[in-house]
Short mmCIF file of C-alpha atoms and ligand atoms in Angstrom, two decimals:
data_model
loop_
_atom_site.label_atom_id
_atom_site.label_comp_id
_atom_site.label_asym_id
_atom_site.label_seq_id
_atom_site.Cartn_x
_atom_site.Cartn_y
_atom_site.Cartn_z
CA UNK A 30 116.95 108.06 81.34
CA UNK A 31 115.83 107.55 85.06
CA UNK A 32 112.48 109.04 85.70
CA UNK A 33 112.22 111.48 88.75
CA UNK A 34 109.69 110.83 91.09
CA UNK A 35 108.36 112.19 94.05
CA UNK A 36 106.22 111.08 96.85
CA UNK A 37 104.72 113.03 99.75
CA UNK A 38 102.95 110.16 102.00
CA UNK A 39 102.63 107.98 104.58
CA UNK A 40 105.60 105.83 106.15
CA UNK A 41 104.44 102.72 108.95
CA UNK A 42 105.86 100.04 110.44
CA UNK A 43 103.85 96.88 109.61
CA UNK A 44 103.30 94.82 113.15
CA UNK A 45 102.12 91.58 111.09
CA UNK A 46 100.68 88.24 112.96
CA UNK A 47 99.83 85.06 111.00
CA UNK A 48 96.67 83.38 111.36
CA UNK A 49 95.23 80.63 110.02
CA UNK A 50 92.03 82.61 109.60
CA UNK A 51 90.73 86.44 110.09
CA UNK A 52 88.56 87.14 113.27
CA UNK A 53 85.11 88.46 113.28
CA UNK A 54 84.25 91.34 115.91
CA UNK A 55 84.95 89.85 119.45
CA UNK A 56 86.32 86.88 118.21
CA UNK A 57 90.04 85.85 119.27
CA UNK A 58 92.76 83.73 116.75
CA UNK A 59 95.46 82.38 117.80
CA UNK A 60 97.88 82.70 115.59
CA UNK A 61 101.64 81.39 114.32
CA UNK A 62 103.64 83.92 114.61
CA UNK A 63 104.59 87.68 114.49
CA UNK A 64 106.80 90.12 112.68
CA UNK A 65 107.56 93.30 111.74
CA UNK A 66 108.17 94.36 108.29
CA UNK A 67 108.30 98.55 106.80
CA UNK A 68 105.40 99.79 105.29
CA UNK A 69 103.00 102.74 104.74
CA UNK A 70 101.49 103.35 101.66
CA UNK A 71 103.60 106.36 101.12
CA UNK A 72 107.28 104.70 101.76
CA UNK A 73 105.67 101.22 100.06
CA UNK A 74 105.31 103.24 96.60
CA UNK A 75 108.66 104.87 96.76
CA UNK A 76 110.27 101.89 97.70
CA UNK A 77 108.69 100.07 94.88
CA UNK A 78 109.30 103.04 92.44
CA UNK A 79 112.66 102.84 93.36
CA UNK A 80 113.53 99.46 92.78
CA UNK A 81 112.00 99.55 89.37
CA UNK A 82 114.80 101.92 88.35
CA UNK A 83 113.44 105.55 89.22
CA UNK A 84 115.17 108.07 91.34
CA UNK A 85 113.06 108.77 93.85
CA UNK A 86 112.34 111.48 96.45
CA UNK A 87 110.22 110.75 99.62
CA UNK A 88 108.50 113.83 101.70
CA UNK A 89 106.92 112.64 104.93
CA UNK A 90 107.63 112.05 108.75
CA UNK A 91 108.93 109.95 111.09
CA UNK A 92 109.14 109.72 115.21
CA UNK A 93 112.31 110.16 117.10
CA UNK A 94 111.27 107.00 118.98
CA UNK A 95 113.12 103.68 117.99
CA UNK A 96 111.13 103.07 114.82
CA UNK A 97 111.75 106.26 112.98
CA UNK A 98 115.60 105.57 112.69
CA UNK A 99 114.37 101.69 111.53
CA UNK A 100 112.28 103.18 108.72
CA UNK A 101 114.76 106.05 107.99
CA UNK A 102 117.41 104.01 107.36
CA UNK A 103 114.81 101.03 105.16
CA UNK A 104 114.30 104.29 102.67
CA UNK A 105 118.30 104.39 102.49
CA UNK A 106 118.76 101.06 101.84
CA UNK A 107 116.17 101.53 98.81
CA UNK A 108 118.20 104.15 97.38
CA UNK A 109 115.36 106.49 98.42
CA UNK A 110 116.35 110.21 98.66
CA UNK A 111 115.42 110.95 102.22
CA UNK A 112 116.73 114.66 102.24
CA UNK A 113 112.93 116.22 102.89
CA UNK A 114 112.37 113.67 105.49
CA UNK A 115 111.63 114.75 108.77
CA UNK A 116 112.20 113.64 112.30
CA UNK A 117 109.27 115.23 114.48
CA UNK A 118 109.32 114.80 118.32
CA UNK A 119 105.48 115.27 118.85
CA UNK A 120 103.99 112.14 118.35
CA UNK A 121 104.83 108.49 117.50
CA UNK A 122 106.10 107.15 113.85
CA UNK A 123 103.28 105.92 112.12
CA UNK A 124 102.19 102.03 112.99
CA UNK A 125 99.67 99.60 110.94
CA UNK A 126 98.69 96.34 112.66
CA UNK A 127 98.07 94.03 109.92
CA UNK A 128 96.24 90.30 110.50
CA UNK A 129 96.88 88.29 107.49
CA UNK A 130 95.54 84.45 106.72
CA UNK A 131 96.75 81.48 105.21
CA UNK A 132 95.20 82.68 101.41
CA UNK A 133 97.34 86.11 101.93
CA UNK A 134 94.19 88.06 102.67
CA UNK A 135 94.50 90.87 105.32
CA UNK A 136 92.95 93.17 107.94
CA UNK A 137 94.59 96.25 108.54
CA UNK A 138 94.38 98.95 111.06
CA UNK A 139 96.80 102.33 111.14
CA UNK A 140 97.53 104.67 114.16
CA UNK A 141 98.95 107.16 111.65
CA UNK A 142 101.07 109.54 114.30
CA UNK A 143 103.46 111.15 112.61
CA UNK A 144 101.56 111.19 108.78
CA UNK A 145 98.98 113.20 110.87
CA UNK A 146 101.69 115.92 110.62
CA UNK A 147 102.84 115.98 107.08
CA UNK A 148 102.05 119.37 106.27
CA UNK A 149 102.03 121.77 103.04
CA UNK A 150 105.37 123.63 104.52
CA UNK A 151 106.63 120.13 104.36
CA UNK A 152 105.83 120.29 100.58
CA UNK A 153 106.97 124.25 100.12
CA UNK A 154 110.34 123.00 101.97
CA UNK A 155 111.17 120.06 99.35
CA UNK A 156 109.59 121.82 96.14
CA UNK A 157 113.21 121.61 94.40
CA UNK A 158 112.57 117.72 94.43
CA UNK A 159 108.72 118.63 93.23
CA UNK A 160 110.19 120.76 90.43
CA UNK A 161 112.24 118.64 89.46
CA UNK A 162 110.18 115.34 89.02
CA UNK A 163 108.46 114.06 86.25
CA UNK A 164 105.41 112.37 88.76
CA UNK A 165 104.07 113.52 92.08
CA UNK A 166 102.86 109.89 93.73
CA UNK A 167 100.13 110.39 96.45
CA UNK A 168 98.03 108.62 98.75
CA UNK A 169 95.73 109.59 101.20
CA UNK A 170 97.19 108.48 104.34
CA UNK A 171 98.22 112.27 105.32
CA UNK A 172 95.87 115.07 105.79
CA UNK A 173 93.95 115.45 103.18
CA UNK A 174 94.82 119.51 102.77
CA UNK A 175 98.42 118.60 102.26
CA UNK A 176 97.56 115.70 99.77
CA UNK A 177 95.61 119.09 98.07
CA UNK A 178 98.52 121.69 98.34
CA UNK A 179 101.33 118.59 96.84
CA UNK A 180 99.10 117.98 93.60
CA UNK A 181 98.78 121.84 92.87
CA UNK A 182 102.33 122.69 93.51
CA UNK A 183 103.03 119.40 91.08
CA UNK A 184 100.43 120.22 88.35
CA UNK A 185 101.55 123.67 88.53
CA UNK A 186 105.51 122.89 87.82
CA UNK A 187 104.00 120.65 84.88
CA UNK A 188 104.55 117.18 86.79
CA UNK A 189 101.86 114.42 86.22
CA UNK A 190 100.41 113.86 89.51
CA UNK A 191 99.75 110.58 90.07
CA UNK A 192 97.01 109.11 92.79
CA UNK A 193 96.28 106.03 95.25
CA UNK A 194 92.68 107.35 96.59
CA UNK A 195 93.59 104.87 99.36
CA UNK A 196 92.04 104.30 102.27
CA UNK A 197 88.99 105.77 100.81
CA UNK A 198 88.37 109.30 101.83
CA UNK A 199 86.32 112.05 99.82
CA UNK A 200 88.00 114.31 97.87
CA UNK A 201 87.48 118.00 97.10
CA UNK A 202 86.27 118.88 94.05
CA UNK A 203 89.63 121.15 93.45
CA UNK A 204 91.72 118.57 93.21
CA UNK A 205 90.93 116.15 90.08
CA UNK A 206 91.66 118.52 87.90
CA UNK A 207 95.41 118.39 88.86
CA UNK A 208 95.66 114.56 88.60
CA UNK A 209 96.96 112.73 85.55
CA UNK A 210 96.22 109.17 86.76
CA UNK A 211 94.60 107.64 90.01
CA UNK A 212 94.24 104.02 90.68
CA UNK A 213 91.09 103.11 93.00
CA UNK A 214 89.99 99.82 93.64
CA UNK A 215 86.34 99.06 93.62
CA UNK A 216 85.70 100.09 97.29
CA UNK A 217 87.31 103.43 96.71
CA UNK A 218 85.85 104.13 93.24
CA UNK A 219 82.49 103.68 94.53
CA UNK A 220 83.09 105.91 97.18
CA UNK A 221 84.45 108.84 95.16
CA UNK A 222 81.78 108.09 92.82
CA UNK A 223 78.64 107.40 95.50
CA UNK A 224 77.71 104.69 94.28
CA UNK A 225 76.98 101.05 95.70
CA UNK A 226 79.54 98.71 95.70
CA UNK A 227 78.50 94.98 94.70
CA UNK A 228 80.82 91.76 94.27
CA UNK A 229 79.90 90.86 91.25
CA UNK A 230 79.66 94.47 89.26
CA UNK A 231 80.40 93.86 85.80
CA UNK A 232 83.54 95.90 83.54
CA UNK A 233 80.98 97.94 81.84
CA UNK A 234 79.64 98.90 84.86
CA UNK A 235 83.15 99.80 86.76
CA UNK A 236 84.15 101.33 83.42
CA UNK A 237 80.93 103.77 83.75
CA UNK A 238 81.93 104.57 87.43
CA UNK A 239 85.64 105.42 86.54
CA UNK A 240 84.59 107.74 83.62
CA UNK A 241 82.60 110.08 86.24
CA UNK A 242 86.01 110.72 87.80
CA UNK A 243 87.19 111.13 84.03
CA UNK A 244 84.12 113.84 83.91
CA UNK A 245 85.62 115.86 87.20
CA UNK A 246 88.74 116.04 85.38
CA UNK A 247 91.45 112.99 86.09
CA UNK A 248 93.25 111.83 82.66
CA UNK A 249 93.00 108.24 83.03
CA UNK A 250 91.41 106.01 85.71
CA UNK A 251 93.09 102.67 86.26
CA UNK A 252 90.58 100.49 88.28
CA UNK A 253 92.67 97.88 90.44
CA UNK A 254 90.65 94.81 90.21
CA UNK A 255 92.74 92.19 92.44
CA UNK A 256 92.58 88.87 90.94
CA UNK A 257 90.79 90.31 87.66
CA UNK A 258 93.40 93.12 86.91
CA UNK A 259 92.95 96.19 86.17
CA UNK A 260 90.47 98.63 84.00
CA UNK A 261 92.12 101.60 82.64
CA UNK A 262 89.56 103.99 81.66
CA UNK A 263 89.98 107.56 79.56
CA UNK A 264 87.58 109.95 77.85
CA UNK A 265 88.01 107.86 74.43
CA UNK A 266 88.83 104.51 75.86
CA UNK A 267 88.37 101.68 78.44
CA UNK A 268 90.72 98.26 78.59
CA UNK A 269 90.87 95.35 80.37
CA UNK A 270 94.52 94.16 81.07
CA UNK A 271 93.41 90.87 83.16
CA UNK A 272 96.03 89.99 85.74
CA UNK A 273 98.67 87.25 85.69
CA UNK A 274 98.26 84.39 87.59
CA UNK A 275 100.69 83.34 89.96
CA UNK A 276 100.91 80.53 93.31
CA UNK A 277 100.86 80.51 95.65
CA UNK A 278 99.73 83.83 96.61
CA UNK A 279 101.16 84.30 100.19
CA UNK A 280 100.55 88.01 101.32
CA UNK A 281 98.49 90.37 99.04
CA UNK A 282 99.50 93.85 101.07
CA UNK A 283 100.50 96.85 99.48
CA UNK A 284 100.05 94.98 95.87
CA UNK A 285 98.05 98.32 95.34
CA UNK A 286 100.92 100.24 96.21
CA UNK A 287 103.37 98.73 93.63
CA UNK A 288 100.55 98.74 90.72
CA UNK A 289 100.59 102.26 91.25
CA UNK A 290 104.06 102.68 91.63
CA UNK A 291 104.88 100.62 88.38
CA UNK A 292 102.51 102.53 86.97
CA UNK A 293 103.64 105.98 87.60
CA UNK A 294 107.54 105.27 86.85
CA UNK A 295 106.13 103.31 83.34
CA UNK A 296 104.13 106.30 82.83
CA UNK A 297 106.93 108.74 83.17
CA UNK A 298 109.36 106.55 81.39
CA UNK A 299 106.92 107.71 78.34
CA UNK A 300 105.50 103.95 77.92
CA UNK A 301 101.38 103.91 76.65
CA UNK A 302 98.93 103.01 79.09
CA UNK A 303 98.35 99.65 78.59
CA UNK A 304 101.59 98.81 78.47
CA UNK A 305 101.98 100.59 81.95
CA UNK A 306 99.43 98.26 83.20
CA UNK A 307 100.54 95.44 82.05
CA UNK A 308 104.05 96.18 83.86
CA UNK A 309 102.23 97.30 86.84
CA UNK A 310 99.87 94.12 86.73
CA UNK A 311 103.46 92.09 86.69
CA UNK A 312 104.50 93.91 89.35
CA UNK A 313 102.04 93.43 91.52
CA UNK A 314 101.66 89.84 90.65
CA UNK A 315 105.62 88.95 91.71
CA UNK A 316 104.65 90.96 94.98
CA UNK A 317 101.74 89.31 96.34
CA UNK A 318 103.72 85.57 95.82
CA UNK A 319 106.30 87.64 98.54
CA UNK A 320 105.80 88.55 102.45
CA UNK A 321 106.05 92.43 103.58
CA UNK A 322 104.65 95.15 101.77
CA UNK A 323 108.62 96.26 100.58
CA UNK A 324 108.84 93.04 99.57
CA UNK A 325 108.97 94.27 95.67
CA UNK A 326 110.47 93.42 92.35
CA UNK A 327 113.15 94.26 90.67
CA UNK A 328 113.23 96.01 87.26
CA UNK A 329 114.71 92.78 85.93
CA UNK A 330 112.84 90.33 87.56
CA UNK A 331 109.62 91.84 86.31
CA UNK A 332 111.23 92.84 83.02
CA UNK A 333 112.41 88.47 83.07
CA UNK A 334 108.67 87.93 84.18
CA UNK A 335 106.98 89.97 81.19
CA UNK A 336 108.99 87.67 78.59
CA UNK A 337 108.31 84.94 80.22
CA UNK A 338 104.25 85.61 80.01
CA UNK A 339 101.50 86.31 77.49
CA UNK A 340 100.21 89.97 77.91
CA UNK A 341 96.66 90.49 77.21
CA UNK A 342 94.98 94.24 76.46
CA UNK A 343 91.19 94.12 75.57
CA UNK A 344 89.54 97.23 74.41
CA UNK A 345 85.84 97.15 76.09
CA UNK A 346 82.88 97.72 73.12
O1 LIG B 1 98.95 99.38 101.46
C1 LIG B 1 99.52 98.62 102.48
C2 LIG B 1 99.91 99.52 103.63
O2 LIG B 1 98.74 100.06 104.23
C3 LIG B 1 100.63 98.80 104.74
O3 LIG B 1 102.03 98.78 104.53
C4 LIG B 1 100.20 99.56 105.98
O4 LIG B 1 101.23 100.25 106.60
C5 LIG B 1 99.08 100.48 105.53
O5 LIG B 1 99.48 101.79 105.41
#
């Protein structure tokens, strides 16, 4: 059966420019050329959740200037439930400017004006959809007390709450007790953990990290580790499910977004852990070999892509 999920986040459009390399601080490039492409981790996960065969609920807010009708009407098109959806007048729709080179490597900046109002009535007014799901997706592009209020109402109505600690933000203590799963990358798991951040930490070492936030009470940590997979860490186990290769890699944004979102939707469908990885990991793979955020697989074309590949899951000593 279809798994319900919900997501209360973030919803951009993406204001993308090519460049044959990233600039430093006061530096100009001069690049190919520019376009414009949904995003926001919030409407990126449903989107991707969607596609992959869930039906999916999105809580956040839009502008009533000329992108908000853009972005309302992208959700649509994805089959995403847009019923809790708001239009607000007092600010703009949310906007990332995103630089992106020739290897698919990005810098992005966010003017987040309407997430800045996503709100726990938001939350109270859609928790029929809440209720109803079997995952709560979040990120942490909307305040942070909302992000809070949406895992406890979740947790509460026994929904696995499922979290993208992206961008990196602290978290208060409260709130890892009501999450099931989060997926950091290494920036953001050092972070919530306080600890430094090197290139070349080794598994052991990101696997000790990830079982702090085991410690404060999250189920399973799932480490996104770009091109070395991902490290899925619980109180009795950690694995390795290295990442699939695929060329040419043309635009690696939001691959975090559908890892989690394959992930949460493989989760609810009841599959084990690893084997949610590894569907995230293809995923995320056929993504970042696409341009746009959105731009996200089918259930059958990653389905066609896990036959087609070998599937690795190595249990750490
Ligand atoms: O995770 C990628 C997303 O981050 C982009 O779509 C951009 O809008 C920012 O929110």
């Amino acid at each position: 059966m279809k798994p319900i999920i919900t997501v209360v986040g973030s919803i951009h459009m993406d204001f993308y420019i090519h460049l044959p390399k990233l600039p430093k601080e006061d530096e100009t490039v001069v690049g190919y050329e520019f376009k414009m492409h949904p995003g926001g981790k919030g409407a990126n996960q449903a989107v991707a959740a969607a596609r992959l065969g869930a039906k999916v609920f999105f809580i956040g807010r839009v502008g009533s200037d000329f992108l908000g009708p853009m972005l309302l009407e992208n959700l649509r098109s994805n089959n995403v439930d847009v019923s809790y959806l708001t239009v607000d007048q007092s600010t703009h729709t949310g906007v990332a400017f995103i630089l992106l080179n020739s290897r698919g490597e990005n810098m992005i900046a966010v003017a987040p004006g309407t997430d800045s109002r996503v709100s726990p009535d938001d939350v109270d007014k859609a928790l029929p959809a809440v209720k109803s799901s079997q995952a709560l997706l979040l990120q942490l592009e909307i305040p942070m007390e909302t992000v809070v209020y949406a895992a406890k109402r979740a947790w509460e109505a026994g929904s696995m709450v499922v979290l993208n600690p992206a961008p990196a933000r602290p978290l208060p203590d409260e709130v890892y007790r009501y999450i099931y799963a989060m997926t950091p990358n290494r920036v953001e798991l050092a972070m919530l953990t306080q600890s430094n951040f090197t290139q070349n930490m080794g598994l052991i070492e990101v696997a000790r990290m990830a079982r702090v936030l085991v410690d404060r009470g999250v189920r399973c940590v799932i480490v996104t580790l770009g091109k070395g997979g991902a490290l899925a860490v619980t109180q009795d186990d950690a694995l390795h499910i290295p990442a699939f290769e695929v060329s040419p890699v043309v635009d690696t944004t939001g691959a975090g977004d559908v890892f989690t979102a394959a992930l949460t939707v493989a989760l609810a469908e009841g599959k084990s852990l690893a084997d949610a990885c590894v569907f995230a990991n293809a995923a995320a793979a056929i993504k970042i070999t696409r341009f746009g955020a959105q731009a996200t697989p089918t259930r059958m074309e990653v389905e066609e892509f896990i036959a087609s590949r070998r599937a690795d899951v190595k249990k750490l000593k």
